[in-house]
Tab-separated table of C-alpha atoms and ligand atoms in Angstrom:
chain	number	residue	atom	x	y	z
A	1	MET	CA	-172.650	69.529	-82.660
A	2	GLN	CA	-175.932	67.682	-82.203
A	3	GLU	CA	-178.974	69.924	-81.022
A	4	ASN	CA	-179.861	67.603	-78.226
A	5	ASN	CA	-176.585	68.367	-76.556
A	6	LYS	CA	-178.160	71.385	-75.044
A	7	ILE	CA	-177.876	71.835	-71.633
A	8	THR	CA	-180.480	73.135	-69.945
A	9	LYS	CA	-181.459	74.464	-66.136
A	10	GLU	CA	-183.510	71.123	-65.740
A	11	SER	CA	-180.592	68.898	-67.100
A	12	PRO	CA	-179.515	66.260	-64.463
A	13	ILE	CA	-175.764	67.585	-63.307
A	14	ARG	CA	-173.066	65.518	-64.992
A	15	VAL	CA	-169.697	65.799	-63.949
A	16	ARG	CA	-166.837	63.654	-64.657
A	17	PHE	CA	-162.927	62.662	-63.756
A	18	ALA	CA	-161.006	62.446	-66.933
A	19	PRO	CA	-157.629	61.446	-65.864
A	20	SER	CA	-154.632	60.341	-68.137
A	21	PRO	CA	-153.323	57.105	-67.539
A	22	THR	CA	-149.794	58.312	-66.347
A	23	GLY	CA	-149.725	55.276	-63.953
A	24	ILE	CA	-149.762	57.538	-60.975
A	25	MET	CA	-152.518	58.439	-59.094
A	26	HIS	CA	-151.620	61.533	-57.011
A	27	LEU	CA	-153.273	63.564	-54.216
A	28	GLY	CA	-154.581	66.339	-56.591
A	29	ASN	CA	-155.907	63.792	-59.209
A	30	ILE	CA	-157.731	61.826	-56.284
A	31	ARG	CA	-159.250	65.330	-54.766
A	32	THR	CA	-160.345	66.251	-58.384
A	33	ALA	CA	-161.952	62.989	-58.538
A	34	LEU	CA	-163.539	63.182	-55.120
A	35	MET	CA	-164.899	66.689	-55.378
A	36	ASN	CA	-166.540	65.612	-58.948
A	37	PHE	CA	-168.108	62.429	-57.155
A	38	LEU	CA	-169.136	64.684	-54.052
A	39	PHE	CA	-170.883	67.102	-56.273
A	40	ALA	CA	-172.268	64.239	-58.217
A	41	ARG	CA	-174.065	62.358	-55.130
A	42	GLN	CA	-175.182	65.603	-53.642
A	43	LYS	CA	-177.070	66.697	-56.449
A	44	ASN	CA	-178.189	63.479	-57.385
A	45	GLY	CA	-176.279	63.690	-60.874
A	46	ALA	CA	-173.895	61.452	-62.826
A	47	PHE	CA	-170.129	61.019	-62.191
A	48	VAL	CA	-168.685	59.755	-65.280
A	49	LEU	CA	-165.083	58.080	-65.363
A	50	ARG	CA	-163.146	59.202	-68.914
A	51	ILE	CA	-159.644	57.597	-69.621
A	52	GLU	CA	-157.776	60.108	-71.645
A	53	ASP	CA	-155.237	58.054	-73.233
A	54	THR	CA	-154.300	59.973	-76.492
A	55	ASP	CA	-151.184	61.255	-75.400
A	56	PRO	CA	-148.359	58.797	-75.988
A	57	GLN	CA	-146.074	60.434	-73.387
A	58	ARG	CA	-148.565	60.080	-70.647
A	59	ASP	CA	-149.479	56.806	-71.438
A	60	PHE	CA	-148.364	54.151	-68.997
A	61	ASP	CA	-151.263	52.245	-67.806
A	62	PRO	CA	-153.033	50.770	-70.418
A	63	GLU	CA	-156.522	50.687	-70.472
A	64	GLY	CA	-156.453	52.815	-67.104
A	65	HIS	CA	-156.352	49.395	-65.020
A	66	GLN	CA	-154.386	51.420	-62.425
A	67	ILE	CA	-156.964	54.278	-62.360
A	68	ILE	CA	-159.963	51.933	-62.351
A	69	GLN	CA	-158.560	49.681	-59.149
A	70	ASP	CA	-157.844	52.834	-57.183
A	71	MET	CA	-161.464	54.399	-57.775
A	72	GLU	CA	-162.474	51.233	-56.465
A	73	TRP	CA	-160.151	50.926	-53.637
A	74	LEU	CA	-161.287	54.684	-52.431
A	75	ASN	CA	-164.598	53.647	-52.736
A	76	LEU	CA	-165.467	56.440	-55.518
A	77	ASN	CA	-167.783	54.631	-57.483
A	78	TYR	CA	-168.476	55.876	-61.045
A	79	ASP	CA	-171.938	55.752	-62.752
A	80	GLU	CA	-170.452	55.364	-66.406
A	81	GLY	CA	-167.223	54.771	-67.506
A	82	PRO	CA	-164.837	51.814	-68.490
A	83	ILE	CA	-166.099	48.365	-67.768
A	84	LYS	CA	-169.425	49.639	-66.586
A	85	GLY	CA	-170.309	51.531	-69.988
A	86	GLY	CA	-173.044	53.946	-70.341
A	87	PRO	CA	-175.164	56.061	-72.750
A	88	TYR	CA	-171.744	57.988	-74.045
A	89	ALA	CA	-169.673	54.973	-74.397
A	90	PRO	CA	-166.885	54.581	-75.131
A	91	TYR	CA	-165.206	56.102	-72.013
A	92	PHE	CA	-161.485	55.960	-73.588
A	93	GLN	CA	-160.396	58.614	-75.902
A	94	SER	CA	-158.295	56.241	-77.923
A	95	LYS	CA	-161.715	55.020	-79.078
A	96	ARG	CA	-163.146	58.087	-79.983
A	97	THR	CA	-161.484	59.438	-82.762
A	98	ASP	CA	-164.275	59.361	-85.293
A	99	LEU	CA	-166.209	61.718	-83.158
A	100	TYR	CA	-163.100	63.867	-83.298
A	101	GLN	CA	-162.637	63.944	-86.756
A	102	THR	CA	-166.371	64.771	-87.240
A	103	GLN	CA	-165.804	67.699	-84.986
A	104	LEU	CA	-162.712	68.669	-86.895
A	105	ASN	CA	-164.696	68.318	-90.293
A	106	GLU	CA	-167.480	70.718	-88.875
A	107	LEU	CA	-164.733	73.533	-88.288
A	108	ILE	CA	-162.886	72.915	-91.548
A	109	ALA	CA	-166.268	73.512	-93.129
A	110	LYS	CA	-166.905	76.845	-90.922
A	111	LYS	CA	-163.459	77.685	-91.891
A	112	SER	CA	-162.944	77.986	-87.756
A	113	VAL	CA	-159.470	76.379	-88.433
A	114	TYR	CA	-156.534	76.318	-90.635
A	115	ARG	CA	-153.507	74.381	-91.525
A	116	CYS	CA	-150.266	75.184	-90.090
A	117	PHE	CA	-147.285	73.864	-91.753
A	118	CYS	CA	-144.614	75.462	-89.598
A	119	THR	CA	-142.036	73.099	-88.080
A	120	ALA	CA	-141.203	73.228	-84.414
A	121	ALA	CA	-137.745	74.959	-85.342
A	122	GLU	CA	-139.544	77.644	-86.697
A	123	LEU	CA	-141.991	78.401	-84.551
A	124	ASP	CA	-139.261	78.169	-81.505
A	125	THR	CA	-137.238	80.730	-83.372
A	126	LYS	CA	-140.408	82.886	-83.678
A	127	ARG	CA	-140.912	82.577	-80.029
A	128	GLN	CA	-137.587	83.476	-79.164
A	129	ARG	CA	-137.666	86.704	-81.582
A	130	GLN	CA	-140.725	87.748	-79.431
A	131	ILE	CA	-139.424	87.360	-76.160
A	132	THR	CA	-136.245	89.252	-77.192
A	133	LEU	CA	-138.136	92.342	-78.278
A	134	LYS	CA	-140.630	91.875	-75.151
A	135	GLN	CA	-143.567	91.034	-77.364
A	136	PRO	CA	-145.981	88.295	-76.058
A	137	PRO	CA	-145.074	85.147	-77.663
A	138	ARG	CA	-148.190	84.396	-79.669
A	139	TYR	CA	-148.025	82.533	-82.852
A	140	ASP	CA	-147.987	85.040	-85.935
A	141	GLN	CA	-150.543	83.599	-88.142
A	142	ALA	CA	-147.946	83.224	-91.103
A	143	CYS	CA	-150.166	79.795	-92.053
A	144	LEU	CA	-153.598	81.849	-92.101
A	145	LYS	CA	-152.089	84.102	-94.586
A	146	LEU	CA	-151.014	81.276	-97.062
A	147	SER	CA	-152.539	81.366	-100.537
A	148	GLU	CA	-154.487	78.592	-102.122
A	149	ASP	CA	-151.470	77.731	-104.096
A	150	ASN	CA	-149.114	77.799	-101.374
A	151	ILE	CA	-151.201	75.347	-99.355
A	152	LYS	CA	-151.614	73.076	-102.351
A	153	ALA	CA	-148.079	73.104	-103.056
A	154	ASN	CA	-147.212	72.107	-99.582
A	155	LEU	CA	-149.822	69.295	-99.483
A	156	ASP	CA	-148.230	68.040	-102.552
A	157	SER	CA	-144.919	67.782	-100.978
A	158	ASP	CA	-146.612	66.012	-98.008
A	159	THR	CA	-145.325	68.839	-95.782
A	160	PRO	CA	-146.658	67.792	-92.392
A	161	PHE	CA	-149.005	70.165	-90.903
A	162	ILE	CA	-151.455	70.679	-87.952
A	163	TRP	CA	-155.013	72.428	-87.618
A	164	ARG	CA	-154.973	75.400	-85.761
A	165	PHE	CA	-157.987	77.225	-84.497
A	166	ALA	CA	-158.185	80.869	-85.863
A	167	ILE	CA	-159.032	82.878	-82.891
A	168	ASP	CA	-160.520	86.390	-83.046
A	169	HIS	CA	-158.042	88.267	-80.997
A	170	ASP	CA	-160.273	91.333	-80.406
A	171	GLN	CA	-163.085	89.108	-78.487
A	172	LYS	CA	-163.147	88.262	-74.497
A	173	ILE	CA	-163.997	85.053	-73.364
A	174	THR	CA	-166.116	84.941	-70.039
A	175	PHE	CA	-166.847	81.903	-68.268
A	176	ASN	CA	-168.305	81.026	-64.643
A	177	ASP	CA	-166.121	79.442	-61.875
A	178	LEU	CA	-167.168	78.255	-58.560
A	179	GLY	CA	-164.394	79.558	-56.869
A	180	HIS	CA	-163.118	82.626	-59.017
A	181	GLY	CA	-166.520	83.753	-60.001
A	182	LYS	CA	-166.696	85.276	-63.512
A	183	MET	CA	-163.719	84.966	-65.239
A	184	THR	CA	-162.966	87.198	-68.249
A	185	PHE	CA	-159.835	86.870	-70.543
A	186	ASP	CA	-158.893	89.256	-73.348
A	187	LEU	CA	-157.846	87.273	-76.417
A	188	THR	CA	-155.121	89.846	-77.561
A	189	HIS	CA	-152.101	87.569	-76.453
A	190	PHE	CA	-153.779	84.066	-77.254
A	191	SER	CA	-152.134	82.058	-80.097
A	192	ASP	CA	-154.448	80.204	-82.502
A	193	PHE	CA	-154.565	76.809	-80.514
A	194	PRO	CA	-153.434	73.511	-82.373
A	195	VAL	CA	-156.402	71.341	-82.767
A	196	THR	CA	-154.565	68.226	-83.722
A	197	ARG	CA	-150.722	67.024	-83.694
A	198	GLN	CA	-148.782	66.911	-86.815
A	199	ASP	CA	-149.145	62.825	-86.539
A	200	GLY	CA	-153.034	63.675	-86.992
A	201	SER	CA	-153.815	63.106	-83.503
A	202	PHE	CA	-155.759	65.364	-81.664
A	203	THR	CA	-155.176	67.554	-78.817
A	204	PHE	CA	-155.692	67.361	-75.441
A	205	ILE	CA	-158.006	70.928	-75.677
A	206	PHE	CA	-159.821	69.499	-78.550
A	207	ALA	CA	-160.643	66.078	-77.823
A	208	ASN	CA	-161.242	66.869	-74.010
A	209	CYS	CA	-163.684	69.685	-75.012
A	210	VAL	CA	-165.202	67.627	-77.710
A	211	ASP	CA	-166.092	64.719	-75.003
A	212	ASP	CA	-167.480	67.082	-72.674
A	213	ILE	CA	-169.953	68.241	-75.102
A	214	ALA	CA	-170.666	65.029	-76.513
A	215	MET	CA	-171.223	63.327	-72.789
A	216	GLN	CA	-173.197	66.711	-71.459
A	217	MET	CA	-171.137	67.631	-69.041
A	218	ASN	CA	-172.572	70.625	-67.305
A	219	TYR	CA	-169.870	71.415	-64.321
A	220	VAL	CA	-166.406	70.881	-64.995
A	221	PHE	CA	-164.349	70.609	-62.037
A	222	ARG	CA	-160.192	70.510	-62.519
A	223	GLY	CA	-157.007	71.918	-61.445
A	224	ASP	CA	-156.106	75.407	-61.521
A	225	ASP	CA	-153.506	74.932	-64.352
A	226	HIS	CA	-155.992	74.109	-66.713
A	227	ILE	CA	-157.464	77.907	-66.713
A	228	SER	CA	-155.514	78.808	-69.629
A	229	ASN	CA	-156.806	75.581	-71.493
A	230	THR	CA	-160.466	76.501	-70.542
A	231	VAL	CA	-159.918	79.843	-72.113
A	232	ASN	CA	-159.443	77.987	-75.474
A	233	GLN	CA	-161.788	75.305	-75.194
A	234	VAL	CA	-164.936	78.143	-74.287
A	235	ILE	CA	-163.693	79.349	-77.598
A	236	LEU	CA	-164.665	75.874	-79.173
A	237	TYR	CA	-167.553	75.695	-77.283
A	238	HIS	CA	-168.946	78.879	-78.796
A	239	ALA	CA	-167.640	77.528	-82.167
A	240	PHE	CA	-169.908	74.489	-81.833
A	241	GLY	CA	-172.804	76.362	-80.708
A	242	ALA	CA	-172.576	74.413	-77.548
A	243	ASP	CA	-173.656	75.724	-73.979
A	244	VAL	CA	-170.550	76.442	-71.549
A	245	PRO	CA	-170.487	74.515	-68.382
A	246	THR	CA	-169.481	75.761	-64.930
A	247	PHE	CA	-166.313	75.365	-64.125
A	248	TRP	CA	-164.458	75.331	-60.905
A	249	HIS	CA	-160.608	75.397	-61.375
A	250	MET	CA	-159.277	73.643	-57.808
A	251	PRO	CA	-156.632	75.242	-56.018
A	252	ILE	CA	-153.072	73.552	-56.360
A	253	LEU	CA	-152.237	71.088	-53.683
A	254	CYS	CA	-148.815	72.371	-52.168
A	255	ASN	CA	-146.613	71.271	-49.602
A	256	LEU	CA	-146.015	72.990	-46.205
A	257	ASP	CA	-143.245	75.353	-48.060
A	258	GLY	CA	-145.922	76.740	-50.321
A	259	LYS	CA	-144.384	74.631	-53.479
A	260	LYS	CA	-146.643	72.412	-55.715
A	261	LEU	CA	-146.603	68.886	-54.085
A	262	SER	CA	-144.282	66.691	-56.113
A	263	LYS	CA	-142.929	63.181	-55.984
A	264	ARG	CA	-140.133	64.331	-53.224
A	265	ASP	CA	-143.224	64.949	-50.979
A	266	PHE	CA	-144.123	61.996	-48.960
A	267	GLY	CA	-147.824	60.995	-49.787
A	268	PHE	CA	-147.768	62.728	-53.397
A	269	SER	CA	-149.106	59.185	-54.566
A	270	LEU	CA	-151.725	57.247	-53.492
A	271	LYS	CA	-149.596	54.183	-53.511
A	272	ASP	CA	-147.279	56.052	-50.917
A	273	LEU	CA	-150.087	56.390	-48.631
A	274	ARG	CA	-151.414	52.971	-49.384
A	275	ASP	CA	-148.161	51.148	-48.721
A	276	ALA	CA	-147.622	53.113	-45.539
A	277	GLY	CA	-150.853	52.030	-44.008
A	278	PHE	CA	-153.255	55.038	-44.649
A	279	MET	CA	-157.103	53.657	-44.956
A	280	HIS	CA	-158.877	54.990	-48.002
A	281	GLU	CA	-161.470	56.483	-45.681
A	282	ALA	CA	-158.916	58.650	-43.841
A	283	ILE	CA	-157.436	59.934	-47.262
A	284	ILE	CA	-161.169	60.538	-48.571
A	285	ASN	CA	-161.844	62.231	-45.406
A	286	TYR	CA	-158.748	64.413	-45.529
A	287	LEU	CA	-159.027	65.511	-48.774
A	288	SER	CA	-162.414	66.439	-48.333
A	289	ILE	CA	-161.768	68.706	-45.186
A	290	ILE	CA	-158.743	70.515	-46.458
A	291	GLY	CA	-159.120	74.018	-47.951
A	292	GLY	CA	-162.656	74.202	-45.994
A	293	SER	CA	-164.018	74.635	-42.250
A	294	PHE	CA	-166.090	71.862	-41.072
A	295	GLN	CA	-167.760	71.588	-37.417
A	296	LYS	CA	-167.264	67.599	-37.323
A	297	GLU	CA	-163.915	66.859	-38.860
A	298	ILE	CA	-164.197	63.132	-38.887
A	299	MET	CA	-166.779	62.016	-41.276
A	300	SER	CA	-167.993	59.114	-43.243
A	301	MET	CA	-168.708	59.363	-47.115
A	302	ASP	CA	-172.374	60.019	-46.515
A	303	GLU	CA	-171.572	62.704	-43.874
A	304	ILE	CA	-169.030	64.362	-46.463
A	305	ILE	CA	-171.675	64.536	-49.037
A	306	ALA	CA	-174.217	66.137	-46.813
A	307	ALA	CA	-171.967	68.334	-45.427
A	308	TYR	CA	-169.671	69.744	-48.270
A	309	LYS	CA	-170.869	73.367	-49.441
A	310	PHE	CA	-170.110	73.904	-53.130
A	311	ASP	CA	-172.120	77.417	-53.070
A	312	HIS	CA	-169.324	78.721	-50.660
A	313	ILE	CA	-166.039	77.810	-52.392
A	314	SER	CA	-163.188	79.881	-51.452
A	315	SER	CA	-160.941	81.255	-54.065
A	316	THR	CA	-157.701	80.479	-52.549
A	317	SER	CA	-155.124	79.452	-55.106
A	318	GLN	CA	-153.370	76.912	-53.132
A	319	ILE	CA	-154.470	74.394	-50.537
A	320	LYS	CA	-151.485	72.950	-48.101
A	321	TYR	CA	-151.076	69.168	-47.693
A	322	ASP	CA	-150.384	68.438	-43.883
A	323	VAL	CA	-149.169	64.911	-43.609
A	324	GLU	CA	-149.404	65.472	-39.690
A	325	LYS	CA	-153.134	66.309	-40.378
A	326	LEU	CA	-153.710	63.306	-42.458
A	327	ARG	CA	-151.853	61.114	-39.786
A	328	TRP	CA	-154.363	62.423	-37.247
A	329	VAL	CA	-157.420	61.704	-39.473
A	330	ASN	CA	-155.915	58.085	-40.050
A	331	HIS	CA	-155.456	57.629	-36.385
A	332	LYS	CA	-159.215	58.488	-35.775
A	333	TRP	CA	-160.363	56.272	-38.638
A	334	ILE	CA	-158.165	53.453	-37.128
A	335	ALA	CA	-159.740	54.088	-33.604
A	336	SER	CA	-163.103	53.938	-35.036
A	337	LEU	CA	-162.686	50.281	-36.049
A	338	SER	CA	-164.319	47.185	-34.156
A	339	PRO	CA	-161.791	44.552	-33.678
A	340	GLU	CA	-162.726	42.581	-36.337
A	341	GLN	CA	-162.327	45.150	-39.027
A	342	LEU	CA	-158.996	46.275	-37.467
A	343	LEU	CA	-157.722	42.690	-37.481
A	344	GLU	CA	-159.149	42.216	-41.202
A	345	ARG	CA	-156.983	45.372	-42.431
A	346	CYS	CA	-154.056	44.500	-40.277
A	347	MET	CA	-153.949	40.513	-41.323
A	348	PRO	CA	-152.102	41.123	-44.723
A	349	SER	CA	-149.165	43.085	-42.964
A	350	LEU	CA	-149.243	40.648	-39.909
A	351	GLU	CA	-148.951	37.653	-42.109
A	352	LYS	CA	-146.011	39.188	-43.936
A	353	ASN	CA	-144.284	39.899	-40.739
A	354	TYR	CA	-144.818	37.032	-38.464
A	355	ASP	CA	-144.977	33.548	-40.123
A	356	ASP	CA	-147.381	31.811	-37.597
A	357	ALA	CA	-149.740	34.764	-37.560
A	358	SER	CA	-152.199	33.102	-39.946
A	359	ARG	CA	-152.139	29.835	-37.424
A	360	ARG	CA	-152.789	32.151	-34.498
A	361	ASP	CA	-156.349	31.747	-32.611
A	362	LYS	CA	-158.744	34.544	-34.035
A	363	ASP	CA	-159.763	35.449	-30.724
A	364	GLU	CA	-156.544	35.920	-29.163
A	365	LEU	CA	-155.593	37.987	-32.620
A	366	LEU	CA	-158.482	39.923	-31.917
A	367	LYS	CA	-157.756	40.812	-28.470
A	368	LEU	CA	-154.201	41.695	-29.400
A	369	VAL	CA	-155.151	44.218	-32.077
A	370	GLU	CA	-157.790	45.803	-29.532
A	371	ILE	CA	-154.644	46.322	-26.949
A	372	VAL	CA	-152.636	48.366	-29.343
A	373	GLN	CA	-155.148	49.786	-31.209
A	374	SER	CA	-154.980	53.227	-29.612
A	375	ASP	CA	-151.577	53.714	-30.397
A	376	LEU	CA	-151.908	53.115	-34.209
A	377	VAL	CA	-151.499	55.800	-36.331
A	378	THR	CA	-150.945	53.805	-39.700
A	379	LEU	CA	-152.284	50.384	-40.125
A	380	ASN	CA	-148.544	49.550	-40.592
A	381	ASP	CA	-147.770	50.371	-37.207
A	382	ILE	CA	-149.569	47.042	-36.291
A	383	VAL	CA	-146.478	45.351	-36.924
A	384	PRO	CA	-143.914	47.204	-34.205
A	385	ALA	CA	-146.701	47.230	-31.684
A	386	VAL	CA	-147.466	43.390	-31.675
A	387	GLN	CA	-144.025	42.570	-32.015
A	388	PHE	CA	-143.881	41.256	-28.586
A	389	PHE	CA	-146.681	38.763	-28.978
A	390	PHE	CA	-144.907	37.214	-31.752
A	391	THR	CA	-141.435	37.424	-30.789
A	392	LYS	CA	-139.562	37.147	-27.534
A	393	PRO	CA	-137.804	40.256	-26.900
A	394	VAL	CA	-134.040	40.111	-26.005
A	395	VAL	CA	-133.787	42.880	-23.593
A	396	THR	CA	-130.245	43.639	-21.868
A	397	SER	CA	-129.774	45.064	-18.455
A	398	GLU	CA	-128.395	48.432	-20.353
A	399	GLN	CA	-131.609	48.705	-22.516
A	400	VAL	CA	-133.512	48.403	-19.328
A	401	SER	CA	-131.660	51.010	-17.253
A	402	SER	CA	-131.472	53.513	-20.267
A	403	VAL	CA	-135.283	53.710	-20.112
A	404	LYS	CA	-135.350	55.229	-16.688
A	405	PRO	CA	-131.710	56.287	-16.019
A	406	ASN	CA	-132.655	57.879	-12.713
A	407	ALA	CA	-134.791	54.853	-11.411
A	408	PRO	CA	-133.618	52.746	-8.615
A	409	LEU	CA	-133.289	49.594	-11.018
A	410	GLU	CA	-132.117	47.208	-8.052
A	411	GLU	CA	-135.280	48.036	-6.008
A	412	ILE	CA	-137.382	47.814	-8.852
A	413	SER	CA	-135.889	44.432	-9.428
A	414	LYS	CA	-136.360	43.066	-6.002
A	415	ILE	CA	-140.289	43.998	-5.893
A	416	LEU	CA	-140.975	42.385	-9.455
A	417	VAL	CA	-138.827	39.349	-8.422
A	418	SER	CA	-140.800	39.046	-5.114
A	419	ASN	CA	-143.956	39.102	-6.609
A	420	LEU	CA	-143.673	36.785	-9.953
A	421	GLY	CA	-145.585	33.892	-7.746
A	422	SER	CA	-148.932	36.141	-8.452
A	423	LEU	CA	-148.485	36.670	-11.983
A	424	LYS	CA	-151.267	34.356	-12.701
A	425	ASP	CA	-153.582	37.083	-11.710
A	426	PRO	CA	-152.028	39.940	-13.422
A	427	GLU	CA	-154.434	42.871	-11.841
A	428	ASN	CA	-153.191	41.570	-8.486
A	429	PHE	CA	-149.701	41.358	-9.519
A	430	LEU	CA	-149.815	44.782	-10.751
A	431	GLN	CA	-151.481	46.113	-7.459
A	432	THR	CA	-149.270	44.663	-5.412
A	433	VAL	CA	-146.203	45.538	-7.322
A	434	LYS	CA	-147.710	49.109	-7.204
A	435	ALA	CA	-148.586	49.099	-3.655
A	436	GLU	CA	-144.967	47.963	-2.762
A	437	SER	CA	-143.349	50.656	-5.025
A	438	LYS	CA	-145.419	53.508	-3.251
A	439	LYS	CA	-144.086	52.067	-0.052
A	440	GLN	CA	-140.596	52.639	-1.285
A	441	SER	CA	-141.492	56.039	-2.684
A	442	ILE	CA	-140.807	54.431	-6.369
A	443	LYS	CA	-142.348	56.607	-8.955
A	444	LEU	CA	-144.990	54.477	-11.142
A	445	SER	CA	-143.767	56.460	-14.003
A	446	ASP	CA	-140.342	55.035	-13.723
A	447	MET	CA	-141.738	51.545	-12.813
A	448	MET	CA	-144.261	50.966	-15.769
A	449	PRO	CA	-141.826	51.583	-18.625
A	450	ILE	CA	-139.569	49.443	-17.152
A	451	ILE	CA	-142.056	46.068	-16.568
A	452	ARG	CA	-142.962	47.201	-20.358
A	453	MET	CA	-139.330	47.043	-21.658
A	454	ILE	CA	-138.933	43.911	-20.011
A	455	LEU	CA	-141.881	41.917	-21.212
A	456	THR	CA	-142.099	43.511	-24.695
A	457	GLY	CA	-138.790	45.090	-25.712
A	458	SER	CA	-140.079	48.864	-25.779
A	459	PRO	CA	-140.967	51.218	-22.926
A	460	GLN	CA	-144.350	52.436	-24.779
A	461	GLY	CA	-146.954	50.373	-25.380
A	462	PRO	CA	-150.189	48.781	-24.318
A	463	HIS	CA	-151.442	48.531	-20.501
A	464	ILE	CA	-149.315	46.118	-18.519
A	465	GLY	CA	-152.007	44.147	-17.426
A	466	SER	CA	-153.136	43.223	-20.905
A	467	VAL	CA	-149.978	42.620	-22.188
A	468	ILE	CA	-149.882	39.845	-19.414
A	469	SER	CA	-152.902	38.495	-19.807
A	470	ILE	CA	-152.381	38.702	-23.944
A	471	LEU	CA	-148.964	36.485	-23.447
A	472	GLY	CA	-150.369	34.421	-20.747
A	473	SER	CA	-148.832	34.378	-17.247
A	474	SER	CA	-146.229	31.465	-17.867
A	475	GLU	CA	-144.967	33.361	-20.695
A	476	ALA	CA	-144.772	36.739	-18.706
A	477	LEU	CA	-142.854	34.736	-15.800
A	478	SER	CA	-140.552	33.402	-18.688
A	479	ARG	CA	-139.669	36.744	-20.000
A	480	PHE	CA	-139.104	38.109	-16.124
A	481	GLN	CA	-136.758	35.000	-15.430
A	482	ALA	CA	-134.921	35.387	-18.481
A	483	PHE	CA	-134.218	38.688	-17.652
A	484	PHE	CA	-133.532	38.355	-13.866
A	485	ALA	CA	-131.607	35.147	-14.958
B	1	LIG	N1	-156.518	64.736	-68.676
B	1	LIG	C1	-156.609	65.799	-68.219
B	1	LIG	C2	-155.612	65.833	-66.954
B	1	LIG	O1	-155.355	64.818	-66.370
B	1	LIG	C3	-157.854	66.224	-67.959
B	1	LIG	C4	-158.273	67.571	-67.416
B	1	LIG	C5	-159.534	67.935	-66.896
B	1	LIG	O2	-160.325	67.425	-65.892
B	1	LIG	O3	-160.381	68.431	-68.000
B	1	LIG	O4	-155.399	66.584	-66.557
């Protein structure tokens, strides 16, 4: 590698998010992207997006469109990457093959790598044998021992091969990790790892490390599942004479049962959460606070950047994802919006569910979302919460009596019917109804859900005075009359 790839203490912080375009951005990915982003912003460094699209089995999102869109939606703006470009472009691995070939040639020239002609079936047989003999499954270096003639014969007969790195099994590998501290690995049981595949393409271990060196990454934050890859990559850093970055192998996200989060868990993918009406601010906020302890839990991006303590990272190996806590964070975020912001975010679902939503008066809609705001946990909750406004409920007396089975429905009805004339002034109507109920020893906790049920079709919801005023007194009157008819 070129000399200018040396990292010094004064070098600006450079971190990256390097997803494979699998088509699904899941919570673990987002947390990795987020931690890199926060670190770069806190330390005035650069946050790079690099799309790792060299594995055809994980390439379902051509050109990373989905990733780029998701990053934009989450407000995780990168300084260098696809579309934006930057000093180390291109930021797609599929366009960086020449660099990988040059670097491979360097290793070939240094005899750090060798051709391996073993077939997948042969490797599997050897592996099974080692397992049976209770030996650690490690490549037996058969091809390292091939004579020049043997290699030539294989090449002449076009036998497919891969390049493997010849590791020194007596060596120990050490690197620093923000969570685990200094990590040391004995290479005795490590295999000579593949650098290329049989089709000539480059492996993740190789391409990812070559890019991190070329793009001058001095910190690498990624999932705990990469630790053994890191060991092999540190071998490569040494082989190229490059400085080894500081790592943070981040704990894996688990469900409440302690199992690795999977598609079966709600909220696994960003799409799940977005479709269910979670705000991007809440997702970011939640993923920032889990696994840490913060005095204030609801924070804006700037507050999170200032509050995150990268020098006090715990070494836990698991972080539990708790959808109820995420819902609480989302609820708090929704509550913090102005009526204008809330309406803007809810308008798409209102238009989708209620034909005349877009024709309604804006001020009326603002008032509407405001009166239900404190009841919303997700943005999608707006749809049932305001149904009463767009659709006249059909409420039967059975439904009303089931709301409060022990309430004196007949007396309550009498009070309501005799006061319908004062509906024009909703507060006055309510005061009178309350006063009369009190006189007759009817509990307000029986009375109110029944009134709400008649007006909205649901016993829970906004303040009844607000319901009457948003519906208008004549609409409220017609709903009472329809019920008492
Ligand atoms: N493409 C790898 C992944 O998605 C990147 C890992 C890394 O951050 O180095 O797991």
